[in-house]
XYZ file of C-alpha atoms in Angstrom:
117
model
C -17.643 169.156 -69.919
C -14.743 168.531 -72.308
C -15.391 164.790 -72.185
C -19.101 165.294 -72.886
C -18.434 167.568 -75.868
C -15.734 165.174 -77.111
C -18.292 162.363 -76.985
C -20.649 164.450 -79.116
C -17.868 165.109 -81.633
C -17.082 161.387 -81.830
C -20.780 160.596 -82.339
C -20.993 163.293 -85.019
C -17.967 161.998 -86.941
C -18.956 158.343 -86.561
C -22.532 158.900 -87.613
C -21.373 161.069 -90.522
C -19.073 158.333 -91.807
C -21.720 155.636 -91.324
C -24.337 157.811 -93.008
C -22.157 158.522 -96.036
C -21.307 154.829 -96.345
C -24.818 153.398 -95.930
C -27.418 156.050 -96.727
C -28.452 158.352 -99.545
C -27.728 161.956 -98.538
C -30.565 164.491 -98.701
C -30.281 168.197 -97.858
C -31.985 168.718 -94.477
C -34.723 171.312 -94.100
C -34.570 174.055 -91.470
C -36.893 172.084 -89.197
C -34.569 169.093 -89.349
C -31.540 171.225 -88.532
C -33.333 172.547 -85.437
C -34.192 169.002 -84.375
C -30.573 167.929 -84.856
C -29.314 170.926 -82.862
C -31.762 170.134 -80.052
C -30.692 166.504 -80.071
C -27.045 167.576 -79.839
C -27.795 169.817 -76.877
C -29.593 167.019 -75.035
C -26.754 164.646 -75.935
C -24.149 166.951 -74.385
C -26.084 167.286 -71.127
C -26.968 163.596 -71.056
C -23.335 162.570 -71.396
C -22.222 165.154 -68.864
C -24.630 163.899 -66.206
C -23.883 160.243 -66.911
C -20.133 160.918 -66.555
C -20.801 162.697 -63.276
C -22.867 159.722 -62.085
C -20.001 157.339 -62.914
C -17.721 159.472 -60.745
C -19.882 159.034 -57.638
C -21.628 155.687 -58.131
C -20.710 152.087 -58.907
C -20.767 150.965 -62.528
C -23.449 148.359 -61.878
C -25.817 151.061 -60.613
C -25.132 153.657 -63.334
C -24.774 151.430 -66.431
C -28.500 150.648 -66.851
C -29.224 154.375 -67.083
C -26.457 154.829 -69.632
C -27.964 152.198 -71.883
C -31.334 153.948 -71.720
C -29.788 156.277 -74.330
C -30.287 153.509 -76.852
C -33.924 152.993 -75.928
C -34.675 156.728 -76.105
C -32.791 157.066 -79.394
C -34.952 154.377 -80.996
C -38.158 155.854 -79.542
C -37.306 159.396 -80.643
C -36.298 158.120 -84.082
C -39.705 156.522 -84.433
C -41.699 159.453 -83.047
C -39.778 162.402 -84.487
C -38.460 161.056 -87.784
C -40.733 158.040 -88.377
C -37.648 155.858 -88.853
C -36.783 152.444 -87.446
C -33.081 151.566 -87.029
C -31.490 149.881 -90.045
C -29.394 146.699 -89.854
C -26.165 148.606 -89.139
C -27.799 150.501 -86.255
C -29.270 147.291 -84.815
C -25.804 145.681 -84.916
C -24.371 148.727 -83.120
C -27.122 148.622 -80.506
C -26.463 144.932 -79.855
C -22.712 145.595 -79.599
C -23.243 148.396 -77.072
C -25.651 146.310 -74.993
C -23.295 143.309 -75.057
C -20.304 145.394 -73.990
C -22.343 146.994 -71.204
C -23.425 143.618 -69.876
C -19.817 142.419 -70.004
C -18.608 145.467 -68.042
C -21.281 145.040 -65.381
C -20.598 141.309 -65.002
C -16.816 141.833 -64.818
C -17.292 144.615 -62.260
C -19.531 142.367 -60.165
C -17.042 139.489 -60.433
C -14.159 141.759 -59.377
C -16.172 143.017 -56.424
C -16.952 139.447 -55.289
C -13.262 138.491 -55.527
C -12.299 141.542 -53.493
C -14.777 140.636 -50.740
C -13.476 137.047 -50.570
C -9.810 138.077 -50.450
């Protein structure tokens, strides 16, 4: 649970810095604060269960589910806030997807080399 909450703290700090650097700050309404709190709660449980899945399953099987976070984040951003990701967010999404594909391919390559040896 500590790792999941730490991930939320890192996301909070990172998004806060990115927001202050790239966006115009507006005081959120009470409704928005509730939505943010709900999103944080789901984020904690999502990370917790993904970390647990990585403990019991191979990376190549779990990684596609981990990267569904990105898909759901974009969908919820569109449906809840009516916002599409900006250029910085799209670059981040592409970086995360690229790193995930690299991890899966390196894991698969390592597994093939282990079977041959």
